[in-house]
Amino acid sequence: MITSRALAAAASAALLSLSGCGGGGGGGSSNPAPPTGGGSGPTYTPGVYQDSSLYEDQCAVPRTGVDLEGRPFPDEQGSLLEEQLWLRSWTDETYLWRTEVPDLNPNNYSAAIPYFDDLKTSAVTSSGALKDDFHFSEPTEEYLAARNSAPAPAYGASYAILAATAPRDVRVRYVEPGSPAAETVSGQQKLIRGTKLLTVDGVDIVNATSQSAVDQINAALFPDTAGETHTFTVSDPGSASTRSVTLTAENISRQPVIQTSIISTATGDVGYIVFNTFSPYSSEEQILNAIRTVSAAGATDLVLDLRYNGGGLLRVASQLSYMVAGNARTNNKTFQKLRFNAAAGNTDPVNGGSNDPIPFYKTGLGFSVTAGTALPTLNLGRVFILTTERTCSASEAVINGLRGINVEVVLIGDITCGKPYGFYPTGNCGQTYYTIQFQGVNDKDFGDFADGFVPNNSSFGFGVKSPGCVVADDLNNQFGDTDEALLSAALQYRADGTCPTPPPGASAAASESTPSSVSPSSGARLELPEPGILENNFDLSMPGEYRGRTQ
């Protein structure tokens, strides 16, 4: 018997016209209602996968009101089991490696999130790494705040932890324009790229060994509230002296483009853009304005600094690639094609529509640029891209997409992170889930860069080789300074096709710390938070979309 709630859910959320059948279950929008177990609600049946729309928005604790973007919450009264059954069916319908997911009994889990965490492949790559290392969820409120660049308490400084245990080495990677860290006092900017942090509020950042001291350092580096004030002792690159800096946290939004400049050379002007994220909607407008500046200057080459750009909106990556290559090179070409699971055929299993290739977008799409606005172009047959292990996902899609139309991509820096996979962020009952749903390939059907892209002169035995030079990240010079190692190498390669002497070993990257742990010999490790999920992945969202479909 079909319950009224199941009918309502199916009518209001019948977005998936094709569903998978992993484990012998499956079906489409014509599936019968889930078993009711004598009228007591749906039950789990091994091997049977009902259409996910039957369980969508059926929440144990429904929300009321509107979300950050003003949309009414779609939640209806349901149960934990319905949330879990939605996850199970949605995974079976959309997960890239759906046949590798075990059919887990949700009754063995006391919450939805741990259940989701196990709904993925356990396979490993030939190197022993997890095949799916990108499975994640977060509160929908945090997802919406990130994609809308909602302000959050911060100083506006990004940190690099070069040595996590005593004696530590904590530096500033870069500073957000207009942030507290960028303020000037007596002609001196408070923090600059390469500034070394020595103490905070009297706690020795370099030599402290106790966990309590490290907790104090973390609390000061990453303030929880606007108005919070901390005093640091710092030293700048090339300086033997120290200075005191007082920083007060403000609610600030991350800036995707933090520098655009024109470099004059004997053979023509070179544009230089530091583009740090495709993630927030504002990235569309900021990269358009940066390219427009380079175009207006008549630059004959472009150095695109993506060394810290972990990814984000795939459509903005397409727009950037079009603006670099121009109309003639991109006309009738595909920026990226999506490979979904085998059961999907030619259908996008997330939104139920046809799996149409992503073109090189020539106009604004409405993220932060009016839809239909013509984009400026540089019409380049070659681009220099600065990379590190933090260059991921949508940034790699730019590399791959341009290579697919025979634009020469010269890589300067280090091997990229290797993320050819992506997802549609999908919300249900207040949690947004990220499960790998597709692999991206370029106009030549190439997308096998799970080990990253790497400059030709690297000694790595893996990774996709590309023209360019291995160069270690340089925290001793500022962005745009022609003495900065990566930019200097790009200009050298442009001038004569040669590279600086590479560092020993396969990789140029300085080791950075992300986990927090304790080593008996060197004391507590300093924790560096993981980047936000949208900053390190493909995001297929379009303006006005929710769960991959327009509302």
PDB file of N, CA, C and O in Angstrom, residues 120-166:
ATOM      1  N   LYS A 120      30.699   3.451   0.651  1.00  0.00           N
ATOM      2  CA  LYS A 120      31.677   3.758  -0.387  1.00  0.00           C
ATOM      3  C   LYS A 120      32.539   2.530  -0.633  1.00  0.00           C
ATOM      4  O   LYS A 120      32.526   1.565   0.138  1.00  0.00           O
ATOM      5  N   THR A 121      33.303   2.579  -1.716  1.00  0.00           N
ATOM      6  CA  THR A 121      34.213   1.483  -2.021  1.00  0.00           C
ATOM      7  C   THR A 121      35.354   1.435  -1.007  1.00  0.00           C
ATOM      8  O   THR A 121      35.795   2.477  -0.518  1.00  0.00           O
ATOM      9  N   SER A 122      35.811   0.246  -0.720  1.00  0.00           N
ATOM     10  CA  SER A 122      36.977   0.071   0.149  1.00  0.00           C
ATOM     11  C   SER A 122      38.223  -0.272  -0.657  1.00  0.00           C
ATOM     12  O   SER A 122      39.275  -0.572  -0.091  1.00  0.00           O
ATOM     13  N   ALA A 123      38.118  -0.216  -1.989  1.00  0.00           N
ATOM     14  CA  ALA A 123      39.239  -0.574  -2.856  1.00  0.00           C
ATOM     15  C   ALA A 123      40.381   0.429  -2.702  1.00  0.00           C
ATOM     16  O   ALA A 123      40.178   1.592  -2.302  1.00  0.00           O
ATOM     17  N   VAL A 124      41.576  -0.038  -3.027  1.00  0.00           N
ATOM     18  CA  VAL A 124      42.757   0.826  -2.990  1.00  0.00           C
ATOM     19  C   VAL A 124      43.390   0.858  -4.370  1.00  0.00           C
ATOM     20  O   VAL A 124      43.168  -0.016  -5.204  1.00  0.00           O
ATOM     21  N   THR A 125      44.200   1.897  -4.614  1.00  0.00           N
ATOM     22  CA  THR A 125      44.912   2.017  -5.878  1.00  0.00           C
ATOM     23  C   THR A 125      46.159   1.149  -5.841  1.00  0.00           C
ATOM     24  O   THR A 125      46.483   0.535  -4.822  1.00  0.00           O
ATOM     25  N   SER A 126      46.884   1.124  -6.939  1.00  0.00           N
ATOM     26  CA  SER A 126      48.105   0.319  -7.012  1.00  0.00           C
ATOM     27  C   SER A 126      49.158   0.789  -6.022  1.00  0.00           C
ATOM     28  O   SER A 126      50.021   0.018  -5.610  1.00  0.00           O
ATOM     29  N   SER A 127      49.083   2.057  -5.619  1.00  0.00           N
ATOM     30  CA  SER A 127      50.043   2.574  -4.641  1.00  0.00           C
ATOM     31  C   SER A 127      49.624   2.284  -3.206  1.00  0.00           C
ATOM     32  O   SER A 127      50.358   2.573  -2.271  1.00  0.00           O
ATOM     33  N   GLY A 128      48.430   1.711  -3.030  1.00  0.00           N
ATOM     34  CA  GLY A 128      47.936   1.407  -1.701  1.00  0.00           C
ATOM     35  C   GLY A 128      47.052   2.480  -1.108  1.00  0.00           C
ATOM     36  O   GLY A 128      46.507   2.314  -0.020  1.00  0.00           O
ATOM     37  N   ALA A 129      46.880   3.590  -1.829  1.00  0.00           N
ATOM     38  CA  ALA A 129      46.009   4.661  -1.350  1.00  0.00           C
ATOM     39  C   ALA A 129      44.547   4.284  -1.564  1.00  0.00           C
ATOM     40  O   ALA A 129      44.212   3.480  -2.445  1.00  0.00           O
ATOM     41  N   LEU A 130      43.674   4.851  -0.746  1.00  0.00           N
ATOM     42  CA  LEU A 130      42.249   4.602  -0.923  1.00  0.00           C
ATOM     43  C   LEU A 130      41.786   5.100  -2.288  1.00  0.00           C
ATOM     44  O   LEU A 130      42.117   6.215  -2.694  1.00  0.00           O
ATOM     45  N   LYS A 131      41.027   4.279  -2.972  1.00  0.00           N
ATOM     46  CA  LYS A 131      40.472   4.683  -4.260  1.00  0.00           C
ATOM     47  C   LYS A 131      39.538   5.874  -4.088  1.00  0.00           C
ATOM     48  O   LYS A 131      39.529   6.791  -4.909  1.00  0.00           O
ATOM     49  N   ASP A 132      38.732   5.851  -3.050  1.00  0.00           N
ATOM     50  CA  ASP A 132      37.837   6.972  -2.737  1.00  0.00           C
ATOM     51  C   ASP A 132      38.290   7.589  -1.427  1.00  0.00           C
ATOM     52  O   ASP A 132      37.949   7.116  -0.341  1.00  0.00           O
ATOM     53  N   ASP A 133      39.039   8.662  -1.548  1.00  0.00           N
ATOM     54  CA  ASP A 133      39.514   9.385  -0.366  1.00  0.00           C
ATOM     55  C   ASP A 133      38.805  10.723  -0.250  1.00  0.00           C
ATOM     56  O   ASP A 133      39.318  11.646   0.379  1.00  0.00           O
ATOM     57  N   PHE A 134      37.630  10.831  -0.890  1.00  0.00           N
ATOM     58  CA  PHE A 134      36.968  12.125  -1.020  1.00  0.00           C
ATOM     59  C   PHE A 134      35.543  12.120  -0.463  1.00  0.00           C
ATOM     60  O   PHE A 134      34.765  13.026  -0.725  1.00  0.00           O
ATOM     61  N   HIS A 135      35.169  11.085   0.280  1.00  0.00           N
ATOM     62  CA  HIS A 135      33.821  10.907   0.820  1.00  0.00           C
ATOM     63  C   HIS A 135      33.657  11.840   2.016  1.00  0.00           C
ATOM     64  O   HIS A 135      34.448  11.795   2.961  1.00  0.00           O
ATOM     65  N   PHE A 136      32.594  12.656   2.036  1.00  0.00           N
ATOM     66  CA  PHE A 136      32.525  13.690   3.062  1.00  0.00           C
ATOM     67  C   PHE A 136      31.099  14.189   3.200  1.00  0.00           C
ATOM     68  O   PHE A 136      30.294  14.086   2.287  1.00  0.00           O
ATOM     69  N   SER A 137      30.795  14.731   4.375  1.00  0.00           N
ATOM     70  CA  SER A 137      29.530  15.438   4.561  1.00  0.00           C
ATOM     71  C   SER A 137      29.758  16.584   5.532  1.00  0.00           C
ATOM     72  O   SER A 137      30.743  16.604   6.281  1.00  0.00           O
ATOM     73  N   GLU A 138      28.841  17.548   5.512  1.00  0.00           N
ATOM     74  CA  GLU A 138      28.909  18.678   6.437  1.00  0.00           C
ATOM     75  C   GLU A 138      27.508  19.261   6.590  1.00  0.00           C
ATOM     76  O   GLU A 138      26.635  19.029   5.745  1.00  0.00           O
ATOM     77  N   PRO A 139      27.265  20.010   7.654  1.00  0.00           N
ATOM     78  CA  PRO A 139      25.954  20.647   7.787  1.00  0.00           C
ATOM     79  C   PRO A 139      25.655  21.537   6.576  1.00  0.00           C
ATOM     80  O   PRO A 139      26.535  22.262   6.093  1.00  0.00           O
ATOM     81  N   THR A 140      24.431  21.464   6.088  1.00  0.00           N
ATOM     82  CA  THR A 140      24.054  22.249   4.921  1.00  0.00           C
ATOM     83  C   THR A 140      24.260  23.738   5.152  1.00  0.00           C
ATOM     84  O   THR A 140      24.617  24.478   4.224  1.00  0.00           O
ATOM     85  N   GLU A 141      24.066  24.180   6.364  1.00  0.00           N
ATOM     86  CA  GLU A 141      24.287  25.588   6.693  1.00  0.00           C
ATOM     87  C   GLU A 141      25.727  26.009   6.374  1.00  0.00           C
ATOM     88  O   GLU A 141      25.974  27.098   5.856  1.00  0.00           O
ATOM     89  N   GLU A 142      26.690  25.121   6.669  1.00  0.00           N
ATOM     90  CA  GLU A 142      28.095  25.432   6.387  1.00  0.00           C
ATOM     91  C   GLU A 142      28.355  25.409   4.885  1.00  0.00           C
ATOM     92  O   GLU A 142      29.126  26.236   4.365  1.00  0.00           O
ATOM     93  N   TYR A 143      27.761  24.472   4.181  1.00  0.00           N
ATOM     94  CA  TYR A 143      27.917  24.414   2.727  1.00  0.00           C
ATOM     95  C   TYR A 143      27.406  25.701   2.078  1.00  0.00           C
ATOM     96  O   TYR A 143      28.084  26.307   1.230  1.00  0.00           O
ATOM     97  N   LEU A 144      26.201  26.139   2.451  1.00  0.00           N
ATOM     98  CA  LEU A 144      25.629  27.344   1.855  1.00  0.00           C
ATOM     99  C   LEU A 144      26.455  28.572   2.207  1.00  0.00           C
ATOM    100  O   LEU A 144      26.637  29.468   1.376  1.00  0.00           O
ATOM    101  N   ALA A 145      26.967  28.628   3.422  1.00  0.00           N
ATOM    102  CA  ALA A 145      27.811  29.760   3.817  1.00  0.00           C
ATOM    103  C   ALA A 145      29.074  29.802   2.976  1.00  0.00           C
ATOM    104  O   ALA A 145      29.512  30.874   2.533  1.00  0.00           O
ATOM    105  N   ALA A 146      29.673  28.645   2.711  1.00  0.00           N
ATOM    106  CA  ALA A 146      30.913  28.594   1.932  1.00  0.00           C
ATOM    107  C   ALA A 146      30.678  29.034   0.491  1.00  0.00           C
ATOM    108  O   ALA A 146      31.445  29.819  -0.069  1.00  0.00           O
ATOM    109  N   ARG A 147      29.627  28.522  -0.137  1.00  0.00           N
ATOM    110  CA  ARG A 147      29.443  28.845  -1.554  1.00  0.00           C
ATOM    111  C   ARG A 147      28.969  30.277  -1.743  1.00  0.00           C
ATOM    112  O   ARG A 147      29.102  30.834  -2.838  1.00  0.00           O
ATOM    113  N   ASN A 148      28.439  30.904  -0.703  1.00  0.00           N
ATOM    114  CA  ASN A 148      28.021  32.300  -0.789  1.00  0.00           C
ATOM    115  C   ASN A 148      29.036  33.257  -0.175  1.00  0.00           C
ATOM    116  O   ASN A 148      28.753  34.434  -0.008  1.00  0.00           O
ATOM    117  N   SER A 149      30.216  32.739   0.148  1.00  0.00           N
ATOM    118  CA  SER A 149      31.269  33.550   0.758  1.00  0.00           C
ATOM    119  C   SER A 149      30.765  34.257   2.009  1.00  0.00           C
ATOM    120  O   SER A 149      31.039  35.441   2.227  1.00  0.00           O
ATOM    121  N   ALA A 150      30.005  33.558   2.820  1.00  0.00           N
ATOM    122  CA  ALA A 150      29.510  34.156   4.052  1.00  0.00           C
ATOM    123  C   ALA A 150      30.693  34.532   4.941  1.00  0.00           C
ATOM    124  O   ALA A 150      31.629  33.751   5.119  1.00  0.00           O
ATOM    125  N   PRO A 151      30.710  35.726   5.485  1.00  0.00           N
ATOM    126  CA  PRO A 151      31.834  36.144   6.327  1.00  0.00           C
ATOM    127  C   PRO A 151      31.983  35.250   7.551  1.00  0.00           C
ATOM    128  O   PRO A 151      31.003  34.764   8.116  1.00  0.00           O
ATOM    129  N   ALA A 152      33.243  35.033   7.944  1.00  0.00           N
ATOM    130  CA  ALA A 152      33.548  34.229   9.123  1.00  0.00           C
ATOM    131  C   ALA A 152      34.704  34.881   9.863  1.00  0.00           C
ATOM    132  O   ALA A 152      35.532  35.580   9.260  1.00  0.00           O
ATOM    133  N   PRO A 153      34.791  34.682  11.182  1.00  0.00           N
ATOM    134  CA  PRO A 153      35.858  35.330  11.952  1.00  0.00           C
ATOM    135  C   PRO A 153      37.238  34.863  11.500  1.00  0.00           C
ATOM    136  O   PRO A 153      37.500  33.653  11.396  1.00  0.00           O
ATOM    137  N   ALA A 154      38.117  35.798  11.208  1.00  0.00           N
ATOM    138  CA  ALA A 154      39.469  35.470  10.764  1.00  0.00           C
ATOM    139  C   ALA A 154      40.299  36.746  10.741  1.00  0.00           C
ATOM    140  O   ALA A 154      39.774  37.853  10.844  1.00  0.00           O
ATOM    141  N   TYR A 155      41.603  36.554  10.576  1.00  0.00           N
ATOM    142  CA  TYR A 155      42.504  37.696  10.367  1.00  0.00           C
ATOM    143  C   TYR A 155      42.739  37.938   8.879  1.00  0.00           C
ATOM    144  O   TYR A 155      43.228  38.990   8.489  1.00  0.00           O
ATOM    145  N   GLY A 156      42.462  36.921   8.054  1.00  0.00           N
ATOM    146  CA  GLY A 156      42.751  37.039   6.633  1.00  0.00           C
ATOM    147  C   GLY A 156      44.133  36.548   6.254  1.00  0.00           C
ATOM    148  O   GLY A 156      44.673  36.960   5.225  1.00  0.00           O
ATOM    149  N   ALA A 157      44.711  35.659   7.069  1.00  0.00           N
ATOM    150  CA  ALA A 157      46.028  35.086   6.766  1.00  0.00           C
ATOM    151  C   ALA A 157      45.888  33.585   6.571  1.00  0.00           C
ATOM    152  O   ALA A 157      45.185  32.911   7.321  1.00  0.00           O
ATOM    153  N   SER A 158      46.580  33.059   5.559  1.00  0.00           N
ATOM    154  CA  SER A 158      46.679  31.617   5.348  1.00  0.00           C
ATOM    155  C   SER A 158      48.051  31.170   5.814  1.00  0.00           C
ATOM    156  O   SER A 158      49.061  31.825   5.518  1.00  0.00           O
ATOM    157  N   TYR A 159      48.105  30.053   6.548  1.00  0.00           N
ATOM    158  CA  TYR A 159      49.352  29.617   7.174  1.00  0.00           C
ATOM    159  C   TYR A 159      49.928  28.383   6.482  1.00  0.00           C
ATOM    160  O   TYR A 159      49.195  27.535   5.970  1.00  0.00           O
ATOM    161  N   ALA A 160      51.241  28.283   6.538  1.00  0.00           N
ATOM    162  CA  ALA A 160      51.963  27.073   6.144  1.00  0.00           C
ATOM    163  C   ALA A 160      52.735  26.590   7.360  1.00  0.00           C
ATOM    164  O   ALA A 160      53.471  27.368   7.981  1.00  0.00           O
ATOM    165  N   ILE A 161      52.531  25.331   7.717  1.00  0.00           N
ATOM    166  CA  ILE A 161      53.277  24.734   8.829  1.00  0.00           C
ATOM    167  C   ILE A 161      54.378  23.875   8.226  1.00  0.00           C
ATOM    168  O   ILE A 161      54.135  22.755   7.766  1.00  0.00           O
ATOM    169  N   LEU A 162      55.586  24.395   8.209  1.00  0.00           N
ATOM    170  CA  LEU A 162      56.714  23.701   7.597  1.00  0.00           C
ATOM    171  C   LEU A 162      57.350  22.708   8.552  1.00  0.00           C
ATOM    172  O   LEU A 162      57.975  21.743   8.119  1.00  0.00           O
ATOM    173  N   ALA A 163      57.215  22.953   9.844  1.00  0.00           N
ATOM    174  CA  ALA A 163      57.645  21.997  10.870  1.00  0.00           C
ATOM    175  C   ALA A 163      56.585  22.018  11.954  1.00  0.00           C
ATOM    176  O   ALA A 163      56.351  23.061  12.590  1.00  0.00           O
ATOM    177  N   ALA A 164      55.928  20.874  12.177  1.00  0.00           N
ATOM    178  CA  ALA A 164      54.752  20.826  13.045  1.00  0.00           C
ATOM    179  C   ALA A 164      55.090  20.640  14.516  1.00  0.00           C
ATOM    180  O   ALA A 164      54.270  20.930  15.380  1.00  0.00           O
ATOM    181  N   THR A 165      56.276  20.116  14.813  1.00  0.00           N
ATOM    182  CA  THR A 165      56.683  19.886  16.194  1.00  0.00           C
ATOM    183  C   THR A 165      57.909  20.725  16.500  1.00  0.00           C
ATOM    184  O   THR A 165      58.626  21.195  15.607  1.00  0.00           O
ATOM    185  N   ALA A 166      58.155  20.922  17.790  1.00  0.00           N
ATOM    186  CA  ALA A 166      59.262  21.779  18.207  1.00  0.00           C
ATOM    187  C   ALA A 166      60.601  21.247  17.696  1.00  0.00           C
ATOM    188  O   ALA A 166      60.840  20.028  17.761  1.00  0.00           O
TER     189      ALA A 166
END
